[in-house]
Coordinates of C-alpha atoms in Angstrom, one line a residue:
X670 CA 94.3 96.1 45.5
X671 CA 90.7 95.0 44.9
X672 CA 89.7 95.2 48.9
X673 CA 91.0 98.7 48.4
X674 CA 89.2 99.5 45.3
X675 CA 85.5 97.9 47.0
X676 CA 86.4 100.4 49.8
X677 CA 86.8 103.1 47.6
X678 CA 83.0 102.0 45.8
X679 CA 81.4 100.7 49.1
X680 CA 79.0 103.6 49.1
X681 CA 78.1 103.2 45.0
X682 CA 75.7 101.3 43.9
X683 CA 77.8 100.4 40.8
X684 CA 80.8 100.8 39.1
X685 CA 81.6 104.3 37.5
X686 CA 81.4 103.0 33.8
X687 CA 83.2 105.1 31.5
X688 CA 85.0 108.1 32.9
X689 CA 83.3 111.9 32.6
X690 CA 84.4 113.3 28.8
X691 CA 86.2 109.8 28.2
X692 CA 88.2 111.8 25.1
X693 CA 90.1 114.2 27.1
X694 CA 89.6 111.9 31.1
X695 CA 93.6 112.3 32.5
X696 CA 94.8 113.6 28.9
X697 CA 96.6 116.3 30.4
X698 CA 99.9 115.0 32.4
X699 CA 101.0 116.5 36.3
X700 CA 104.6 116.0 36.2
X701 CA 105.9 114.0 39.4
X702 CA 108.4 116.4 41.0
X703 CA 106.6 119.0 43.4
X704 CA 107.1 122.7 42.4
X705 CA 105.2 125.3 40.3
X706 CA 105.3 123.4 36.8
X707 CA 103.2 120.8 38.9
X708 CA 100.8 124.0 40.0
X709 CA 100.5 125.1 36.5
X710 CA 99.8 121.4 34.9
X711 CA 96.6 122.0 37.7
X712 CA 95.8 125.4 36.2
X713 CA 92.9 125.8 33.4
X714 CA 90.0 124.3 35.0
X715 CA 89.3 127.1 37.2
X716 CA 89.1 129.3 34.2
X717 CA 86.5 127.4 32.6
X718 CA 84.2 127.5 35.1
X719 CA 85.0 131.3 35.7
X720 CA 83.5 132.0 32.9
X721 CA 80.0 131.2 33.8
X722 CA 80.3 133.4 36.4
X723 CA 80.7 136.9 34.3
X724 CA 78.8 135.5 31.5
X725 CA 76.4 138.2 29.4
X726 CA 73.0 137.2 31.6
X727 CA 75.4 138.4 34.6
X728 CA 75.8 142.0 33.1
X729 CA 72.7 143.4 33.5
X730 CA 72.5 143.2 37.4
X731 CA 75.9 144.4 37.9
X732 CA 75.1 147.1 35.6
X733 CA 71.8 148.4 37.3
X734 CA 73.2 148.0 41.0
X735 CA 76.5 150.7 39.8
X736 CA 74.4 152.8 38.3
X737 CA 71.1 153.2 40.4
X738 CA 73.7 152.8 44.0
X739 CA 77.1 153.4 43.3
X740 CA 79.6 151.1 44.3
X741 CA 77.2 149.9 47.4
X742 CA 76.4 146.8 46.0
X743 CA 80.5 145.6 46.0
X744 CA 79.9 143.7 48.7
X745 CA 77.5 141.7 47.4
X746 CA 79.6 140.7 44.4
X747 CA 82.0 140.0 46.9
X748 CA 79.7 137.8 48.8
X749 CA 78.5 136.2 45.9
X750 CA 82.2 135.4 45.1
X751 CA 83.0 133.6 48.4
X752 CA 80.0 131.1 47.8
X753 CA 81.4 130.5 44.4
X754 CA 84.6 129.6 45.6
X755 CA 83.3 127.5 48.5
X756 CA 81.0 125.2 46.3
X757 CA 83.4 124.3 43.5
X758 CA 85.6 123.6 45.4
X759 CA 83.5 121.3 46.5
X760 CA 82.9 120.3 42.7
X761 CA 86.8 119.5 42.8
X762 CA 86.5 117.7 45.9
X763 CA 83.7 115.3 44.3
X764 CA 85.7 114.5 40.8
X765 CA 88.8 113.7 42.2
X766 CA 87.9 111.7 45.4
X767 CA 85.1 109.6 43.3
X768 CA 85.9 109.4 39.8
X769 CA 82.3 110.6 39.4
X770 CA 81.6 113.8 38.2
X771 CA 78.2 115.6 39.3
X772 CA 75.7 113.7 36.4
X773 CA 77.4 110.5 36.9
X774 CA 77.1 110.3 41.0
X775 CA 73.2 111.4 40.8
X776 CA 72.7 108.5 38.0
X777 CA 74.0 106.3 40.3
X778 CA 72.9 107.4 43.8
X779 CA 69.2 108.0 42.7
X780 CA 66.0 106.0 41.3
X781 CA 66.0 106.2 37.2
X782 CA 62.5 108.0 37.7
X783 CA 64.4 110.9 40.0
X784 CA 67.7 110.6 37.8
X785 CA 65.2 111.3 34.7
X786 CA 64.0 114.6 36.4
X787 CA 67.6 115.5 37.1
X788 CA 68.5 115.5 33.9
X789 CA 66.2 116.9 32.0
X790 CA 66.0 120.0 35.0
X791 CA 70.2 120.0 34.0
X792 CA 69.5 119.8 30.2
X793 CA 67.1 122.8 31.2
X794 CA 69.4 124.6 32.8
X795 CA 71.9 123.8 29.7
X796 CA 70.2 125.6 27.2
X797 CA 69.1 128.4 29.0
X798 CA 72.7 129.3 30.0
X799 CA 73.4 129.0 26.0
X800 CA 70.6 130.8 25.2
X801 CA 71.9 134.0 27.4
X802 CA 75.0 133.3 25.6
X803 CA 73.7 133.3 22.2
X804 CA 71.9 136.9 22.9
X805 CA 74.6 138.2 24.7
X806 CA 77.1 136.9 21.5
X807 CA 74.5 138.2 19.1
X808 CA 74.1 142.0 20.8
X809 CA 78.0 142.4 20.7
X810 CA 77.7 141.9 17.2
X811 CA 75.4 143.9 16.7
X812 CA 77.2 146.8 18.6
X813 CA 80.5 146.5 17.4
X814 CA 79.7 145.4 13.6
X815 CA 76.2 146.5 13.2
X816 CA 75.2 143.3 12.6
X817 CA 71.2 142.9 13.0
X818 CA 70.1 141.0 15.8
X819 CA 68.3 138.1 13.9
X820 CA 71.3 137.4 11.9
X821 CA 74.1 137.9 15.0
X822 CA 71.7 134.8 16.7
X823 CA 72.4 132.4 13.5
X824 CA 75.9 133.2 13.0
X825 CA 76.6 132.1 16.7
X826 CA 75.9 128.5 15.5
X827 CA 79.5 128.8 13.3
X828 CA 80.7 128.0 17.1
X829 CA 79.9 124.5 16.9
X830 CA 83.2 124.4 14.3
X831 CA 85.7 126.2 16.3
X832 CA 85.0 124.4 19.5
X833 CA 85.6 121.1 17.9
X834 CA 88.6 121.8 16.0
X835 CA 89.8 123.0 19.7
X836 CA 88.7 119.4 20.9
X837 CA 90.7 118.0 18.2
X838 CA 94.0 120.0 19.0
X839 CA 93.7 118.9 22.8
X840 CA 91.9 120.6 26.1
X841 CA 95.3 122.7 27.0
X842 CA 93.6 124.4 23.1
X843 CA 90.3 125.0 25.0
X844 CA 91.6 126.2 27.9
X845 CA 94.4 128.6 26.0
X846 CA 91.3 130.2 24.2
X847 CA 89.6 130.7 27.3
X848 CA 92.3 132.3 29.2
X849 CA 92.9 134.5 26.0
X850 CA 89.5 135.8 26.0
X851 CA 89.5 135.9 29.6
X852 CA 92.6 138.6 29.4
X853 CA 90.9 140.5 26.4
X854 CA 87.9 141.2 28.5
X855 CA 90.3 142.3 31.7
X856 CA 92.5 144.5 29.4
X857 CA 89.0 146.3 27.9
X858 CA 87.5 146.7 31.4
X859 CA 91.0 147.6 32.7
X860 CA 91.1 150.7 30.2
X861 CA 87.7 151.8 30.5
X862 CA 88.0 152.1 34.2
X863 CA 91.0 154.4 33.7
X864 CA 88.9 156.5 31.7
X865 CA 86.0 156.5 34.1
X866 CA 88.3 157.4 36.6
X867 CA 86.8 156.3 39.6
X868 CA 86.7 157.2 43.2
X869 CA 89.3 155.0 44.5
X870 CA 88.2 155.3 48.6
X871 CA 84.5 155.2 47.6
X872 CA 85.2 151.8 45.6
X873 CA 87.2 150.3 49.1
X874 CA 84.4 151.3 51.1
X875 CA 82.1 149.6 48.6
X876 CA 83.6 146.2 50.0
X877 CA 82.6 146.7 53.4
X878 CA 79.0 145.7 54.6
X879 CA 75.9 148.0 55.1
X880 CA 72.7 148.2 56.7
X881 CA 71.0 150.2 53.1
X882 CA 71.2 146.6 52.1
X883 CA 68.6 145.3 53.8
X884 CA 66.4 148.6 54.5
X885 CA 66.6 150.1 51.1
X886 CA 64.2 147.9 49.1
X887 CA 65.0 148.8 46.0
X888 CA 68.5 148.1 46.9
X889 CA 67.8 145.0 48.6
X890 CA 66.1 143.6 45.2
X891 CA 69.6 144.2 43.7
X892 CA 71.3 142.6 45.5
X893 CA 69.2 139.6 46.0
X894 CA 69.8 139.8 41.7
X895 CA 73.2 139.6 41.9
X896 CA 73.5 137.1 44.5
X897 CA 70.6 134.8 42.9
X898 CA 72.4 135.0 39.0
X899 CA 76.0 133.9 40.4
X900 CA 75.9 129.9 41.0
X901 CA 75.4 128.7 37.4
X902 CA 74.0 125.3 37.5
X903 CA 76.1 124.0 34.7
X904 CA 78.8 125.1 36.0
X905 CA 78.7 122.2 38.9
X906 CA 78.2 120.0 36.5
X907 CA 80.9 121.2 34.3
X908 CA 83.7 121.5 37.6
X909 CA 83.4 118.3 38.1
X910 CA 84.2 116.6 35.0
X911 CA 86.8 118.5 33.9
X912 CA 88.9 118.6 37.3
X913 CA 89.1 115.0 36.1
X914 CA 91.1 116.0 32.6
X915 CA 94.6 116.0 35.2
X916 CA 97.0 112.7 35.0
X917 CA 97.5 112.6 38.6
X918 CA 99.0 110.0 41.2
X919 CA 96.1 108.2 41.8
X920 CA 97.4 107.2 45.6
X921 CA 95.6 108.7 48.6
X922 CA 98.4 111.5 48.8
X923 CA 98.4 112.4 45.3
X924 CA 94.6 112.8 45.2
X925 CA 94.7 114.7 48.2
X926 CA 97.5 116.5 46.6
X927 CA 95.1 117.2 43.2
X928 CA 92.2 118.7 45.7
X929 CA 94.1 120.9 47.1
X930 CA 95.6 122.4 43.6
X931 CA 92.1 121.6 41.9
X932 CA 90.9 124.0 44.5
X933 CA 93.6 126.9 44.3
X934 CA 93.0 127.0 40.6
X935 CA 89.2 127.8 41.4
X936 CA 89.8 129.9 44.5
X937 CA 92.4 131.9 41.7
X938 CA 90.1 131.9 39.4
X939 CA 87.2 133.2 40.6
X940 CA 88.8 135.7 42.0
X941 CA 89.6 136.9 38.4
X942 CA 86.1 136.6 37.6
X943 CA 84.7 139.3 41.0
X944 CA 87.5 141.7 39.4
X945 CA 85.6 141.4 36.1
X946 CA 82.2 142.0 37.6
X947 CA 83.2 144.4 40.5
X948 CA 84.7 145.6 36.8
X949 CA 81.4 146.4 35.3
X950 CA 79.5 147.5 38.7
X951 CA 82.7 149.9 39.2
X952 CA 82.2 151.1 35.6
X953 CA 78.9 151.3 35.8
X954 CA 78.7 153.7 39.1
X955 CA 81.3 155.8 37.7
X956 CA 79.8 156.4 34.4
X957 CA 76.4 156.9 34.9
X958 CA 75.8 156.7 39.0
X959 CA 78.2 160.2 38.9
X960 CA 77.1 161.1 35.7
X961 CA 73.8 161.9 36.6
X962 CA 72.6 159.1 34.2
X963 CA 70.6 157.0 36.7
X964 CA 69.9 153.8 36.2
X965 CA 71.1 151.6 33.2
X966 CA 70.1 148.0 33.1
X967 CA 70.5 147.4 29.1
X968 CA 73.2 146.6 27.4
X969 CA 72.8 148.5 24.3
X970 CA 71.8 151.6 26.4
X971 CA 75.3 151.3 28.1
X972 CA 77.3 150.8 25.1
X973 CA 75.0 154.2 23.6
X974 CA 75.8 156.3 27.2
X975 CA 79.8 155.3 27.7
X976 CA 80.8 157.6 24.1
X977 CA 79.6 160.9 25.9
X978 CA 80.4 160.3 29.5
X979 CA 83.9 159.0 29.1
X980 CA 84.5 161.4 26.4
X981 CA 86.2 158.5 24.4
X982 CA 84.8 156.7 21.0
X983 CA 86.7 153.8 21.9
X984 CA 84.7 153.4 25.0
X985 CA 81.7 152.0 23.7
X986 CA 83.8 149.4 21.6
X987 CA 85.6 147.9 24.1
X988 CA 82.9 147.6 26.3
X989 CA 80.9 145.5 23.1
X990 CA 84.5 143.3 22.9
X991 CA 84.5 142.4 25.9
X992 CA 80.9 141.2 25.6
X993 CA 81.8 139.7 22.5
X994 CA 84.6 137.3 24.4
X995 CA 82.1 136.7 27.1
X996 CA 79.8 135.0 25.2
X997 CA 82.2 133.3 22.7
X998 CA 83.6 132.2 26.0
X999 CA 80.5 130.9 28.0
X1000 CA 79.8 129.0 24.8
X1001 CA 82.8 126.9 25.3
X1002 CA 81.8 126.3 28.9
X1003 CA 78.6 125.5 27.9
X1004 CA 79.3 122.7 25.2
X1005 CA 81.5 120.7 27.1
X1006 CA 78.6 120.9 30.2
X1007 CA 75.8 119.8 27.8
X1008 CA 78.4 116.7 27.3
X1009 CA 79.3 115.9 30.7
X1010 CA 75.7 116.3 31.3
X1011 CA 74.1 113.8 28.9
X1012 CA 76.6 111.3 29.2
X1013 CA 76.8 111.7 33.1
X1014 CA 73.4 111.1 33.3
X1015 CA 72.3 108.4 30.3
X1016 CA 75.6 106.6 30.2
X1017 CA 75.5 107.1 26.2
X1018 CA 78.1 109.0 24.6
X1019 CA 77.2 111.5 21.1
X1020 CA 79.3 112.7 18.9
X1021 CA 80.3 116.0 20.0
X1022 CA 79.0 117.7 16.8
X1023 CA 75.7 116.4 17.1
X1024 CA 75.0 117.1 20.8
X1025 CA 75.9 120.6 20.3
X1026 CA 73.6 121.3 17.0
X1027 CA 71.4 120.0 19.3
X1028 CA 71.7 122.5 22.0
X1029 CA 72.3 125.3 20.2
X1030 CA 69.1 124.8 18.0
X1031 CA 67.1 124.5 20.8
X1032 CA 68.9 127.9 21.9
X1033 CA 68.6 129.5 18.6
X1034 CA 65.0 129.1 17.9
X1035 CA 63.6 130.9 20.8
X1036 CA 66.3 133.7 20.4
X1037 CA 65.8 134.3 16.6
X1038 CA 62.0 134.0 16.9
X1039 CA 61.7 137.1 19.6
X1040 CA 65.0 138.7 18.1
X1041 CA 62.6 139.0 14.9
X1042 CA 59.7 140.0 16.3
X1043 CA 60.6 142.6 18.8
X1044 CA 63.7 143.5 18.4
X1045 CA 66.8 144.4 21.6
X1046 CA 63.7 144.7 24.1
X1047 CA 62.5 141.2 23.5
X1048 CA 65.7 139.9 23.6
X1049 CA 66.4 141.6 26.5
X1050 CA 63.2 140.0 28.2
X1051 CA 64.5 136.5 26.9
X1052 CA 67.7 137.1 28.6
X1053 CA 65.6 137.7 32.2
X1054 CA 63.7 134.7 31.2
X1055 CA 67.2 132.6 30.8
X1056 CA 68.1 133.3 34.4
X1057 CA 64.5 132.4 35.9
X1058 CA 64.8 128.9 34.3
X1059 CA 68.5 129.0 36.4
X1060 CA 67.2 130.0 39.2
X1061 CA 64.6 127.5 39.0
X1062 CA 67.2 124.0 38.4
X1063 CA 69.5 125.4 41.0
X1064 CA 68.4 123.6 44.2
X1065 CA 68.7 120.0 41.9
X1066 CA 72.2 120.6 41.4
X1067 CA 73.8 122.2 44.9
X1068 CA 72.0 120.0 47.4
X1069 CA 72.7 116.5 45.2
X1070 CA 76.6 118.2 45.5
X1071 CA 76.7 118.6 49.2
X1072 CA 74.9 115.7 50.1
X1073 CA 77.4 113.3 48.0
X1074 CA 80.4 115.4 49.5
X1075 CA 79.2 115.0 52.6
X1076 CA 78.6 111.0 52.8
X1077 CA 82.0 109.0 53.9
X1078 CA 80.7 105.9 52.4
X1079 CA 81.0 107.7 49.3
X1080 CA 84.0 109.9 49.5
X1081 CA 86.0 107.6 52.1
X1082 CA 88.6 109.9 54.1
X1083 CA 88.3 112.5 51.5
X1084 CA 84.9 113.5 52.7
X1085 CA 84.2 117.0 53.0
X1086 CA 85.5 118.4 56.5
X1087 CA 82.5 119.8 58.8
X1088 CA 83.1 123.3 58.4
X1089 CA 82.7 123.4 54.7
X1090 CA 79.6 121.5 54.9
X1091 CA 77.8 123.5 56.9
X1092 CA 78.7 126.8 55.6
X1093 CA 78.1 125.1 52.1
X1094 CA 74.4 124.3 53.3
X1095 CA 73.9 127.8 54.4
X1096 CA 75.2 129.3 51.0
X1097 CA 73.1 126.8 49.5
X1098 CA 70.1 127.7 51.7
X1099 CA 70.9 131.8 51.3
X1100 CA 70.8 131.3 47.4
X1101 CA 68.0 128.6 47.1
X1102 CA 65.9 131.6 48.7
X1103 CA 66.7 134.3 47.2
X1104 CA 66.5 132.5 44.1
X1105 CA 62.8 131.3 44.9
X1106 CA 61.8 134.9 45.7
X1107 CA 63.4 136.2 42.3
X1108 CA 61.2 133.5 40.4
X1109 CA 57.9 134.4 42.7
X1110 CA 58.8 138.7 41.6
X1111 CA 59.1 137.3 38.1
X1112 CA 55.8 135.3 37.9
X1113 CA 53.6 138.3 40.4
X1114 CA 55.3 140.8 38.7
X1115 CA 56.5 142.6 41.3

């Protein structure tokens, strides 16, 4: 037993410590017996980390490329999708063949100055996802109940209570609530599509590749929008903690077994999450590509433009519910990242009240300050500013993932196979640059 378990650490430089989110770490049982209950008991995480990827700073993109080029831009989304699915499952890979989740393995594989960097680039990354969150929660407040900007921004801090009292009820509460909003958001895009009424071959052939991509510059910039937004940095982070919440056989077979269902529940999952934002792009082309509207990259404009178009008041509100969800959702996500994150990387652990009214003052402040002072349009600019400081912590978070999943000393036979490696490394490299040249537009002001 212990030659196995110095195998299994041989290419650590110490022991794991504490496991990732020690409260909930294996709190959720896999029953034994094979079959589709053991599927389900694998089921949740996935969801989670979909989230992130249809969150409110994701909107705007989708929302500009449908209604500046139709439903060109589909296959992008669906580009951006595959990658997705191809690096968590990498995250799922990582958690269950180490123990480690993403924080942990880059406190111990790096120097403390370099682990230092890492985490305050994660912590970064952390409150600029929640600040896009607080915004986005704030302007579906503000367009469903009228609530003021400034005062949608402060009420989002009431989260802190309801994501604890979830904590306290279990994960399975967490992930429930998740799911829930997650079917809300479906069912409001669902009917607002069948009011838009779509062009069902146009949408198909919106799938397939084009050259317009690359010639059409304007086009081009969209796409390199949607593609540079989609890999949330948190959300590797965030994959690979909470994989670890499943009671599994800890035997070679049985973790094999959890990596492979680990990685259908994220492969599942995200493919919920491109039929939300192929959702909005499809909306959005219907609506205002063929409605003559042009382009429409602001939320409140869309929520304004959907009453007349679709000829339908309840158009408008379900478009501001489903926002509402997705940023009550991504501030779930968000939390539980911040955790894994501080206590991944420090080795301390904070009581999960405190570390979230820390991150979502730091969140807060900015957002209420340019709420008050200028109104939708500077919160609007704050939300572009959100995804630049993603864009920026990105590469610290993808190539520390593929290099750990692809070293043997660390993972042992559960090391990545080839394949996904090297198509992981040129996802990584394709986003890393587009990314880069997003952040170059942003500071030129191209």
């Amino acid at each position: 037993m212990l030659d196995r378990l110095q195998a299994e650490n041989a290419g650590w430089r110490r022991e794991r410590g504490d496991p990732a989110l020690a409260e909930v770490h294996g709190s959720i049982a896999v029953p034994k017996k094979s079959g589709i209950w053991r599927f389900f008991a694998f089921m949740g995480p996935g969801y989670l980390v979909a989230t992130g990827y249809m969150d409110p700073g994701n909107w705007a993109t989708s929302l500009a490329g449908g209604s500046k080029f139709g439903y060109g831009l589909l296959t992008v989304a669906l580009l951006s999708n595959m990658i997705a699915i191809l690096l968590q499952a990498l995250c799922s890979r990582l958690g269950v063949a180490s123990g480690r989740d993403l924080a942990q393995a880059c406190r111990d594989s790096f120097p403390r100055p370099v682990g230092f960097v890492l985490w305050m680039l994660a912590e970064a990354a952390i409150c600029a996802t929640d600040l896009a969150e607080v915004i986005g929660t704030a302007i579906g407040l503000n367009l469903l109940f009228g609530i003021p900007l400034e005062i949608g921004v402060v009420i989002t801090a009431l989260d802190v209570f309801l994501i604890l009292w979830l904590q306290n009820l279990g994960f399975r509460f967490v992930e429930a609530l998740v799911v829930a909003l997650l079917a809300v958001i479906a069912a409001c895009f669902g009917i607002q599509i069948a009011m838009a009424d779509p062009n069902w071959g146009e949408v198909i052939r919106g799938f397939a590749p084009t050259t317009e991509i690359v010639t059409n510059p304007d086009m081009l910039y969209l796409a390199l929008g949607i593609l540079g937004a989609t890999v949330m940095p948190h959300n590797l982070y965030l994959h690979s903690a909470i994989v670890q919440t499943r009671r599994h056989d800890g035997t070679l077979d049985g973790k094999r077994e959890a990596i492979k269902l680990a990685t259908w529940d994220s492969t599942l999952a995200l493919m919920f999450a491109l039929t939300i934002n192929a959702s909005i792009l499809i909306l959005a082309a219907s609506a205002f590509h063929h409605g003559g509207t042009g382009e429409v990259a602001d939320l409140g404009k869309a929520h304004e433009l959907l009453n007349p178009l679709l000829g339908s008041a309840w158009a408008p509100t379900l478009f501001a519910i489903a926002l509402l969800c997705c940023g009550l959702n991504s501030t779930v996500t968000a939390t539980i990242a911040g955790q894994a994150v501080m206590e991944g990387f420090l080795n301390i652990q904070l009581a999960p009240w405190l570390r979230r009214l820390i991150t979502r003052t730091i969140a807060i402040v900015p957002a209420a300050a340019v709420t008050i002072a200028y109104g939708e349009s500077g919160a609007g600019a704050l939300l572009i500013l959100s995804q630049v400081i993603l864009s920026l912590q990105l590469p610290f978070a993808v190539v520390p993932l593929i290099m750990f999943t692809a070293d043997k000393r660390k993972m042992g036979v559960l090391v990545a196979p080839r394949w996904q490696i090297v198509l992981a490394s040129l996802a990584a490299a394709l986003i890393i640059a587009l990314n880069m040249k997003l952040l170059f537009d942003f500071v030129t002001g191209a």
